[in-house]
CSV table of C-alpha atoms and ligand atoms in Angstrom, one decimal:
chain,number,residue,atom,x,y,z
A,1126,UNK,CA,-15.9,63.9,9.2
A,1127,UNK,CA,-13.7,61.7,11.4
A,1128,UNK,CA,-10.6,64.0,12.9
A,1129,UNK,CA,-7.4,61.9,12.7
A,1130,UNK,CA,-7.9,61.2,16.6
A,1131,UNK,CA,-11.2,59.6,16.4
A,1132,UNK,CA,-10.2,57.6,13.0
A,1133,UNK,CA,-7.7,56.6,15.9
A,1134,UNK,CA,-10.3,56.2,18.7
A,1135,UNK,CA,-12.3,54.5,16.2
A,1136,UNK,CA,-9.5,51.6,15.4
A,1137,UNK,CA,-9.0,51.1,19.6
A,1138,UNK,CA,-12.4,50.8,19.7
A,1139,UNK,CA,-12.8,48.2,16.3
A,1140,UNK,CA,-9.9,46.1,17.3
A,1141,UNK,CA,-11.6,45.4,20.5
A,1142,UNK,CA,-14.9,44.5,19.0
A,1143,UNK,CA,-13.3,42.7,16.1
A,1144,UNK,CA,-12.5,40.1,18.5
A,1145,UNK,CA,-15.8,40.1,19.9
A,1146,UNK,CA,-17.7,39.4,16.8
A,1147,UNK,CA,-15.7,36.3,16.4
A,1148,UNK,CA,-16.9,35.1,19.5
A,1149,UNK,CA,-21.0,35.9,18.7
A,1150,UNK,CA,-20.8,34.4,15.4
A,1151,UNK,CA,-23.6,32.3,16.9
A,1152,UNK,CA,-26.1,34.5,15.9
A,1153,UNK,CA,-25.1,35.5,12.3
A,1154,UNK,CA,-26.9,31.7,11.7
A,1155,UNK,CA,-30.3,31.6,10.0
A,1156,UNK,CA,-32.8,30.3,11.7
A,1157,UNK,CA,-33.7,27.6,9.6
A,1158,UNK,CA,-29.8,26.6,10.2
A,1159,UNK,CA,-30.8,26.7,14.1
A,1160,UNK,CA,-34.0,24.4,13.1
A,1161,UNK,CA,-32.1,22.0,11.4
A,1162,UNK,CA,-29.1,21.2,13.7
A,1163,UNK,CA,-31.1,21.5,16.9
A,1164,UNK,CA,-33.2,18.8,15.5
A,1165,UNK,CA,-30.6,16.8,14.1
A,1166,UNK,CA,-28.7,14.0,16.3
A,1167,UNK,CA,-25.0,15.0,15.8
A,1168,UNK,CA,-22.3,12.9,16.6
A,1169,UNK,CA,-18.3,13.2,17.2
A,1170,UNK,CA,-16.0,10.1,17.2
A,1171,UNK,CA,-13.3,11.6,18.8
A,1172,UNK,CA,-12.9,13.7,21.7
A,1173,UNK,CA,-10.0,13.5,24.4
A,1174,UNK,CA,-11.8,15.2,26.8
A,1175,UNK,CA,-10.8,11.3,29.0
A,1176,UNK,CA,-8.0,13.2,29.7
A,1177,UNK,CA,-9.4,15.9,32.3
A,1178,UNK,CA,-11.6,13.1,33.6
A,1179,UNK,CA,-8.9,11.7,35.1
A,1180,UNK,CA,-8.5,14.7,37.2
A,1181,UNK,CA,-11.1,14.2,40.3
A,1182,UNK,CA,-11.2,18.2,40.4
A,1183,UNK,CA,-12.1,18.4,36.9
A,1184,UNK,CA,-16.9,19.5,37.1
A,1185,UNK,CA,-17.7,18.6,33.4
A,1186,UNK,CA,-20.6,19.9,34.6
A,1187,UNK,CA,-19.7,22.9,34.5
A,1188,UNK,CA,-19.1,25.7,31.7
A,1189,UNK,CA,-15.1,25.8,31.6
A,1190,UNK,CA,-12.8,28.5,30.5
A,1191,UNK,CA,-10.3,26.5,28.5
A,1192,UNK,CA,-11.2,22.7,26.8
A,1193,UNK,CA,-13.7,22.8,24.0
A,1194,UNK,CA,-15.9,20.1,25.7
A,1195,UNK,CA,-18.9,20.3,28.9
A,1196,UNK,CA,-22.2,19.5,29.7
A,1197,UNK,CA,-23.0,22.8,28.9
A,1198,UNK,CA,-21.0,23.8,26.0
A,1199,UNK,CA,-22.0,20.4,24.6
A,1200,UNK,CA,-26.0,21.4,25.0
A,1201,UNK,CA,-25.5,24.5,23.6
A,1202,UNK,CA,-23.8,23.3,20.4
A,1203,UNK,CA,-26.0,20.4,20.7
A,1204,UNK,CA,-23.5,17.9,20.4
A,1205,UNK,CA,-25.6,14.7,20.8
A,1206,UNK,CA,-23.7,11.8,21.2
A,1207,UNK,CA,-19.3,11.7,21.9
A,1208,UNK,CA,-16.5,8.5,21.6
A,1209,UNK,CA,-14.8,9.5,24.4
A,1210,UNK,CA,-10.9,8.5,23.5
A,1211,UNK,CA,-9.2,6.1,25.4
A,1212,UNK,CA,-5.6,7.0,24.8
A,1213,UNK,CA,-2.2,6.7,27.0
A,1214,UNK,CA,1.0,7.5,24.2
A,1215,UNK,CA,2.6,4.0,22.2
A,1216,UNK,CA,5.5,4.4,24.5
A,1217,UNK,CA,3.3,2.5,27.2
A,1218,UNK,CA,2.8,-0.7,26.3
A,1219,UNK,CA,2.5,-4.2,28.1
A,1220,UNK,CA,0.4,-4.1,30.9
A,1221,UNK,CA,0.5,-0.9,32.8
A,1222,UNK,CA,-0.5,0.2,28.9
A,1223,UNK,CA,-4.0,-2.2,29.8
A,1224,UNK,CA,-4.6,-0.6,33.0
A,1225,UNK,CA,-4.0,2.8,32.2
A,1226,UNK,CA,-6.8,1.6,29.4
A,1227,UNK,CA,-8.9,0.7,32.2
A,1228,UNK,CA,-7.9,3.8,34.1
A,1229,UNK,CA,-10.0,6.0,31.5
A,1230,UNK,CA,-12.9,3.0,30.9
A,1231,UNK,CA,-13.6,3.4,34.4
A,1232,UNK,CA,-13.9,7.6,35.1
A,1233,UNK,CA,-16.2,7.9,31.2
A,1234,UNK,CA,-18.6,4.6,32.2
A,1235,UNK,CA,-18.9,6.6,35.9
A,1236,UNK,CA,-20.2,9.7,33.8
A,1237,UNK,CA,-23.5,8.4,33.9
A,1238,UNK,CA,-23.4,8.1,37.5
A,1239,UNK,CA,-22.0,11.5,38.0
A,1240,UNK,CA,-24.5,13.1,35.7
A,1241,UNK,CA,-27.9,11.1,35.8
A,1242,UNK,CA,-29.7,13.7,33.6
A,1243,UNK,CA,-27.6,14.3,31.4
A,1244,UNK,CA,-25.5,11.7,30.6
A,1245,UNK,CA,-26.0,7.8,29.3
A,1246,UNK,CA,-23.7,5.9,28.4
A,1247,UNK,CA,-24.9,4.4,24.5
A,1248,UNK,CA,-23.2,1.2,22.9
A,1249,UNK,CA,-25.3,0.9,19.7
A,1250,UNK,CA,-26.6,3.1,16.9
A,1251,UNK,CA,-30.5,2.5,18.9
A,1252,UNK,CA,-29.1,3.9,21.9
A,1253,UNK,CA,-27.6,7.1,20.7
A,1254,UNK,CA,-31.5,7.7,19.5
A,1255,UNK,CA,-32.9,6.7,22.5
A,1256,UNK,CA,-30.7,8.3,24.3
A,1257,UNK,CA,-31.2,11.3,22.0
A,1258,UNK,CA,-34.8,11.2,22.3
A,1259,UNK,CA,-34.7,11.1,26.1
A,1260,UNK,CA,-33.1,14.6,25.8
A,1261,UNK,CA,-29.6,13.3,26.9
A,1262,UNK,CA,-26.2,13.2,25.8
A,1263,UNK,CA,-24.7,9.7,24.7
A,1264,UNK,CA,-21.5,8.6,26.2
A,1265,UNK,CA,-19.4,5.9,23.9
A,1266,UNK,CA,-15.6,4.6,24.3
A,1267,UNK,CA,-12.7,4.4,21.2
A,1268,UNK,CA,-9.5,3.2,22.3
A,1269,UNK,CA,-7.1,5.1,20.3
A,1270,UNK,CA,-3.8,2.4,19.7
A,1271,UNK,CA,-4.0,-1.2,19.7
A,1272,UNK,CA,-0.8,-1.3,21.1
A,1273,UNK,CA,-3.6,-0.7,24.8
A,1274,UNK,CA,-4.5,-4.4,24.5
A,1275,UNK,CA,-1.0,-5.9,24.7
A,1276,UNK,CA,-1.3,-8.3,21.9
A,1277,UNK,CA,-3.8,-10.0,23.7
A,1278,UNK,CA,-6.9,-11.0,21.6
A,1279,UNK,CA,-8.7,-10.9,25.7
A,1280,UNK,CA,-8.4,-7.6,26.1
A,1281,UNK,CA,-9.7,-6.4,22.9
A,1282,UNK,CA,-12.7,-8.6,24.0
A,1283,UNK,CA,-13.2,-7.3,27.4
A,1284,UNK,CA,-13.0,-3.7,25.5
A,1285,UNK,CA,-16.2,-4.6,24.1
A,1286,UNK,CA,-18.1,-6.0,26.8
A,1287,UNK,CA,-17.0,-2.6,28.5
A,1288,UNK,CA,-18.6,-0.9,25.5
A,1289,UNK,CA,-15.6,0.3,23.8
A,1290,UNK,CA,-17.7,0.6,20.3
A,1291,UNK,CA,-14.1,2.2,17.9
A,1292,UNK,CA,-10.3,1.2,18.1
A,1293,UNK,CA,-7.5,2.9,16.1
A,1294,UNK,CA,-5.2,-0.2,15.5
A,1295,UNK,CA,-1.8,1.8,15.7
A,1296,UNK,CA,-1.5,5.6,17.2
A,1297,UNK,CA,1.6,7.7,15.7
A,1298,UNK,CA,3.7,4.3,16.5
A,1299,UNK,CA,4.0,1.5,15.0
A,1300,UNK,CA,2.2,-1.3,17.3
A,1301,UNK,CA,4.0,-5.1,17.3
A,1302,UNK,CA,1.5,-5.8,14.4
A,1303,UNK,CA,0.6,-2.6,12.5
A,1304,UNK,CA,2.4,0.1,10.5
A,1305,UNK,CA,1.5,3.9,12.2
A,1306,UNK,CA,1.5,6.8,9.7
A,1307,UNK,CA,4.1,8.5,11.7
A,1308,UNK,CA,6.1,5.2,12.5
A,1309,UNK,CA,9.3,3.1,10.5
A,1310,UNK,CA,7.5,1.4,8.6
A,1311,UNK,CA,7.8,-2.5,10.7
A,1312,UNK,CA,6.3,-4.8,9.0
A,1313,UNK,CA,5.4,-3.2,6.0
A,1314,UNK,CA,0.9,-2.8,6.4
A,1315,UNK,CA,-0.4,-5.5,8.9
A,1316,UNK,CA,1.4,-8.7,10.0
A,1317,UNK,CA,-1.1,-11.9,10.4
A,1318,UNK,CA,-1.9,-11.1,13.6
A,1319,UNK,CA,-3.2,-7.6,12.8
A,1320,UNK,CA,-5.3,-9.7,9.9
A,1321,UNK,CA,-6.8,-12.1,12.8
A,1322,UNK,CA,-7.3,-8.8,15.2
A,1323,UNK,CA,-9.2,-6.7,12.6
A,1324,UNK,CA,-11.6,-9.9,12.5
A,1325,UNK,CA,-12.2,-10.1,15.8
A,1326,UNK,CA,-13.3,-7.1,16.1
A,1327,UNK,CA,-15.9,-7.3,13.1
A,1328,UNK,CA,-17.0,-10.5,15.4
A,1329,UNK,CA,-17.1,-8.6,19.1
A,1330,UNK,CA,-18.5,-5.3,16.8
A,1331,UNK,CA,-15.6,-3.2,17.5
A,1332,UNK,CA,-14.8,-0.1,14.5
A,1333,UNK,CA,-12.2,-1.0,12.6
A,1334,UNK,CA,-11.0,2.6,12.9
A,1335,UNK,CA,-7.9,3.4,9.8
A,1336,UNK,CA,-6.6,7.1,12.0
A,1337,UNK,CA,-3.1,7.3,11.9
A,1338,UNK,CA,-2.1,4.1,10.1
A,1339,UNK,CA,0.3,3.8,7.2
A,1340,UNK,CA,-1.7,3.9,4.3
A,1341,UNK,CA,-0.3,0.2,3.5
A,1342,UNK,CA,-2.4,-0.7,7.3
A,1343,UNK,CA,-5.0,1.1,5.5
A,1344,UNK,CA,-5.4,-1.5,2.8
A,1345,UNK,CA,-4.2,-4.2,4.3
A,1346,UNK,CA,-7.0,-3.2,7.3
A,1347,UNK,CA,-9.7,-2.3,4.2
A,1348,UNK,CA,-9.4,-6.1,2.3
A,1349,UNK,CA,-10.0,-7.8,4.9
A,1350,UNK,CA,-12.5,-6.2,6.8
A,1351,UNK,CA,-15.7,-7.6,6.7
A,1352,UNK,CA,-17.5,-4.5,8.5
A,1353,UNK,CA,-17.7,-0.9,7.1
A,1354,UNK,CA,-14.0,0.9,9.0
A,1355,UNK,CA,-14.2,4.5,10.0
A,1356,UNK,CA,-11.2,7.5,10.3
A,1357,UNK,CA,-13.1,8.8,12.8
A,1358,UNK,CA,-10.1,12.0,12.8
A,1359,UNK,CA,-8.7,12.0,9.7
A,1360,UNK,CA,-9.1,15.4,7.2
A,1361,UNK,CA,-8.0,15.3,3.5
A,1362,UNK,CA,-4.3,15.1,2.3
A,1363,UNK,CA,-5.3,16.5,-1.1
A,1364,UNK,CA,-5.6,20.0,1.2
A,1365,UNK,CA,-3.4,19.7,3.6
A,1366,UNK,CA,-0.5,16.4,2.7
A,1367,UNK,CA,-0.4,15.0,6.2
A,1368,UNK,CA,0.5,11.4,6.8
A,1369,UNK,CA,-2.2,11.6,9.1
A,1370,UNK,CA,-4.6,12.6,6.1
A,1371,UNK,CA,-6.3,10.7,3.9
A,1372,UNK,CA,-5.4,10.4,-0.1
A,1373,UNK,CA,-8.1,10.9,-2.5
A,1374,UNK,CA,-8.5,7.3,-3.1
A,1375,UNK,CA,-8.1,6.1,0.2
A,1376,UNK,CA,-11.3,8.4,0.7
A,1377,UNK,CA,-12.9,6.8,-2.2
A,1378,UNK,CA,-12.1,3.2,-1.5
A,1379,UNK,CA,-13.3,3.2,2.0
A,1380,UNK,CA,-15.8,4.8,0.6
A,1381,UNK,CA,-16.4,2.1,-2.0
A,1382,UNK,CA,-16.7,-0.2,1.0
A,1383,UNK,CA,-19.6,1.6,3.0
A,1384,UNK,CA,-16.9,3.7,5.8
A,1385,UNK,CA,-16.8,7.1,6.5
A,1386,UNK,CA,-14.4,9.9,6.9
A,1387,UNK,CA,-14.8,11.6,10.2
A,1388,UNK,CA,-13.2,15.6,9.7
A,1389,UNK,CA,-10.8,16.0,12.4
A,1390,UNK,CA,-10.8,20.2,12.9
A,1391,UNK,CA,-6.9,20.1,13.9
A,1392,UNK,CA,-5.6,23.1,12.5
A,1393,UNK,CA,-2.0,20.9,11.3
A,1394,UNK,CA,-4.3,18.8,9.4
A,1395,UNK,CA,-6.6,21.6,7.8
A,1396,UNK,CA,-4.2,24.2,6.4
A,1397,UNK,CA,-1.3,23.7,4.3
A,1398,UNK,CA,0.7,27.6,5.0
A,1399,UNK,CA,-0.5,25.8,9.0
A,1400,UNK,CA,1.7,22.7,8.9
A,1401,UNK,CA,4.1,24.3,6.1
A,1402,UNK,CA,4.8,26.9,8.8
A,1403,UNK,CA,5.2,24.5,12.0
A,1404,UNK,CA,7.7,21.9,9.7
A,1405,UNK,CA,9.6,25.0,8.4
A,1406,UNK,CA,10.4,26.0,12.9
A,1407,UNK,CA,11.2,22.7,14.3
A,1408,UNK,CA,13.1,25.0,17.1
A,1409,UNK,CA,10.2,26.4,17.9
A,1410,UNK,CA,7.8,23.0,18.7
A,1411,UNK,CA,11.1,22.6,21.2
A,1412,UNK,CA,10.1,25.6,22.7
A,1413,UNK,CA,6.8,24.9,22.3
A,1414,UNK,CA,7.0,21.1,24.5
A,1415,UNK,CA,9.9,22.7,27.1
A,1416,UNK,CA,6.4,26.0,27.9
A,1417,UNK,CA,3.9,23.4,27.5
A,1418,UNK,CA,6.0,20.7,30.4
A,1419,UNK,CA,6.8,23.8,32.5
A,1420,UNK,CA,3.3,24.7,32.5
A,1421,UNK,CA,1.4,21.6,33.3
A,1422,UNK,CA,4.5,18.7,34.2
A,1423,UNK,CA,2.8,15.2,33.1
A,1424,UNK,CA,-0.6,16.2,33.4
A,1425,UNK,CA,-1.7,14.9,29.7
A,1426,UNK,CA,-5.9,16.7,30.0
A,1427,UNK,CA,-3.3,20.0,30.7
A,1428,UNK,CA,-1.2,19.7,28.1
A,1429,UNK,CA,-3.8,19.3,25.7
A,1430,UNK,CA,-5.1,22.3,26.5
A,1431,UNK,CA,-2.5,24.6,26.9
A,1432,UNK,CA,-0.5,23.5,23.6
A,1433,UNK,CA,-4.4,24.6,22.0
A,1434,UNK,CA,-3.8,28.0,24.1
A,1435,UNK,CA,0.3,28.8,23.5
A,1436,UNK,CA,-0.8,27.8,19.7
A,1437,UNK,CA,-3.0,30.7,19.9
A,1438,UNK,CA,-0.4,32.9,21.3
A,1439,UNK,CA,1.7,32.1,19.0
A,1440,UNK,CA,-0.4,32.9,16.3
A,1441,UNK,CA,-1.8,36.4,18.1
A,1442,UNK,CA,2.6,36.7,18.1
A,1443,UNK,CA,2.4,36.2,14.3
A,1444,UNK,CA,4.7,33.6,14.7
A,1445,UNK,CA,2.5,31.3,12.5
A,1446,UNK,CA,-0.6,31.0,10.5
A,1447,UNK,CA,-4.3,32.3,11.2
A,1448,UNK,CA,-6.8,29.4,10.2
A,1449,UNK,CA,-10.3,30.2,10.3
A,1450,UNK,CA,-12.9,27.8,11.2
A,1451,UNK,CA,-14.7,27.6,7.9
A,1452,UNK,CA,-11.3,25.0,6.5
A,1453,UNK,CA,-13.6,22.7,8.8
A,1454,UNK,CA,-16.2,23.1,5.7
A,1455,UNK,CA,-13.4,22.6,3.2
A,1456,UNK,CA,-12.4,19.4,3.6
A,1457,UNK,CA,-16.3,18.3,4.5
A,1458,UNK,CA,-17.0,19.5,0.7
A,1459,UNK,CA,-14.1,18.0,-0.7
A,1460,UNK,CA,-14.7,15.3,0.4
A,1461,UNK,CA,-18.3,14.9,-0.5
A,1462,UNK,CA,-17.1,15.9,-3.6
A,1463,UNK,CA,-14.9,12.1,-4.1
A,1464,UNK,CA,-17.2,9.8,-1.6
A,1465,UNK,CA,-20.5,11.4,-2.0
A,1466,UNK,CA,-22.1,12.7,1.6
A,1467,UNK,CA,-22.8,9.1,2.9
A,1468,UNK,CA,-19.3,8.5,3.7
A,1469,UNK,CA,-18.6,12.1,5.9
A,1470,UNK,CA,-18.8,12.4,9.6
A,1471,UNK,CA,-17.3,14.9,11.8
A,1472,UNK,CA,-14.6,13.6,13.9
A,1473,UNK,CA,-12.8,17.4,16.3
A,1474,UNK,CA,-9.9,15.5,18.5
A,1475,UNK,CA,-11.6,18.0,20.5
A,1476,UNK,CA,-9.2,19.0,23.6
A,1477,UNK,CA,-6.8,17.2,22.1
A,1478,UNK,CA,-6.0,19.0,19.0
A,1479,UNK,CA,-5.5,22.9,18.1
A,1480,UNK,CA,-8.9,24.1,16.6
A,1481,UNK,CA,-8.9,26.4,14.4
A,1482,UNK,CA,-10.3,30.0,15.3
A,1483,UNK,CA,-14.3,30.4,15.6
A,1484,UNK,CA,-14.4,26.4,16.1
A,1485,UNK,CA,-13.2,26.8,19.8
A,1486,UNK,CA,-15.3,24.9,21.5
A,1487,UNK,CA,-18.9,22.6,21.1
A,1488,UNK,CA,-20.9,25.4,21.2
A,1489,UNK,CA,-19.6,26.4,17.9
A,1490,UNK,CA,-21.1,23.3,16.1
A,1491,UNK,CA,-24.4,25.0,14.1
A,1492,UNK,CA,-21.9,26.9,12.0
A,1493,UNK,CA,-21.1,24.2,10.4
A,1494,UNK,CA,-24.6,23.4,9.8
A,1495,UNK,CA,-25.2,27.0,8.4
A,1496,UNK,CA,-22.1,26.6,6.1
A,1497,UNK,CA,-23.4,23.3,4.2
A,1498,UNK,CA,-26.7,24.6,4.0
A,1499,UNK,CA,-25.9,27.7,2.5
A,1500,UNK,CA,-23.6,25.6,0.4
A,1501,UNK,CA,-26.7,24.1,-1.0
A,1502,UNK,CA,-25.9,21.2,0.9
A,1503,UNK,CA,-29.7,19.4,1.3
A,1504,UNK,CA,-31.0,19.4,4.6
A,1505,UNK,CA,-30.6,15.4,4.4
A,1506,UNK,CA,-26.7,15.0,3.6
A,1507,UNK,CA,-26.6,17.7,6.4
A,1508,UNK,CA,-28.2,15.5,9.3
A,1509,UNK,CA,-26.1,12.7,7.8
A,1510,UNK,CA,-22.9,14.1,8.0
A,1511,UNK,CA,-23.4,15.5,11.7
A,1512,UNK,CA,-23.7,12.2,13.0
A,1513,UNK,CA,-26.7,9.8,10.8
A,1514,UNK,CA,-23.5,8.3,8.7
A,1515,UNK,CA,-21.7,6.9,11.9
A,1516,UNK,CA,-24.8,5.5,13.1
A,1517,UNK,CA,-25.3,4.1,9.8
A,1518,UNK,CA,-21.7,2.7,10.2
A,1519,UNK,CA,-22.6,1.3,13.7
A,1520,UNK,CA,-25.4,-0.9,12.4
A,1521,UNK,CA,-23.8,-2.1,9.5
A,1522,UNK,CA,-20.8,-3.2,11.9
A,1523,UNK,CA,-23.6,-4.4,14.8
A,1524,UNK,CA,-25.2,-6.5,11.8
A,1525,UNK,CA,-22.1,-7.9,11.0
A,1526,UNK,CA,-20.8,-9.1,14.9
A,1527,UNK,CA,-24.2,-10.8,14.9
A,1528,UNK,CA,-23.6,-12.9,11.8
A,1529,UNK,CA,-20.4,-13.9,13.1
A,1530,UNK,CA,-22.1,-14.4,16.4
A,1531,UNK,CA,-19.9,-12.3,18.6
A,1532,UNK,CA,-23.0,-10.6,20.4
A,1533,UNK,CA,-20.9,-10.4,24.1
B,2387,LIG,ZN1,-5.2,10.8,17.7
């Protein structure tokens, strides 16, 4: 029988053990899920780790206690192919934007030089499969925000020649030719130049990424793109009403033209409760921004990882609701029910957003396979969601490019 003191001590002990159990949830993964996961090619279409790579002192080859992505943790989670986001704020435009994008492309392209046993650059779906068969991780690139081409189709073509395989038409601000979901509806969608640009992306084999764009820009791009499009890191608006998420109609329309929505793990896109709490207290958001600036100055990589850390501190203090990783499964399942298992993938936003509990880093990915199996998904469907669908779209985009005479 427990004495009152015994009960008290047990509670303290459980308090110490419970977080540990959350951290070691991997042990709950069934053998079947483990085998399926580690025999699959896992593709993540959006990671902001590039910001950390810009720091020459950052060693991608060792396990870090912060952030979500490095070679050891990718190996643990069998993350086989990763799209490094080439990103700068939409407030930076003109030649400066091109220069900064080039700097980021350079650090990604140097990865195989620094880590030749682990990383190889991929341009095509076949490259990804070959690199995976060689036991390495495939590194790909996506430009996050059309402002980085400085309104110049030549720059777009140069990006393609350097290996960029998707471009998000906008980031959080409207560009000179497309509206963002968080912009001011400057153009009512895509301008004529924007349409010309989508055509050129099709010709150059760059996937048209509609994450971040306004609904009107999405429909305008969908109407003219000759290849299937992707939403590299978006979730479902029916579950969490963020303008960055996709409505049911958008998901169905994207899928009807062969595209894929890659589900974003950011808590503010997964959970309505989190979004409401965040929106209800703008002063808290401002205080967080100030604290992050205090910790990091202008270092973007630091700001992104500290943002994730600070959000956890606020959750621990009860100021923001706790969001579990299983919400990712709800969004995947919602999109699959709408569009079918051929049109859903993974686009974590690791190292660029605030991750839910239990999905702190790439080592946690086997849980997704485990949860989808437990939900009754077939092994074939799970492999498509983990990466097969993204590879299929890449092949279709490559075929379109060839047909349009655009292979660099
Ligand atoms: Zn983004």
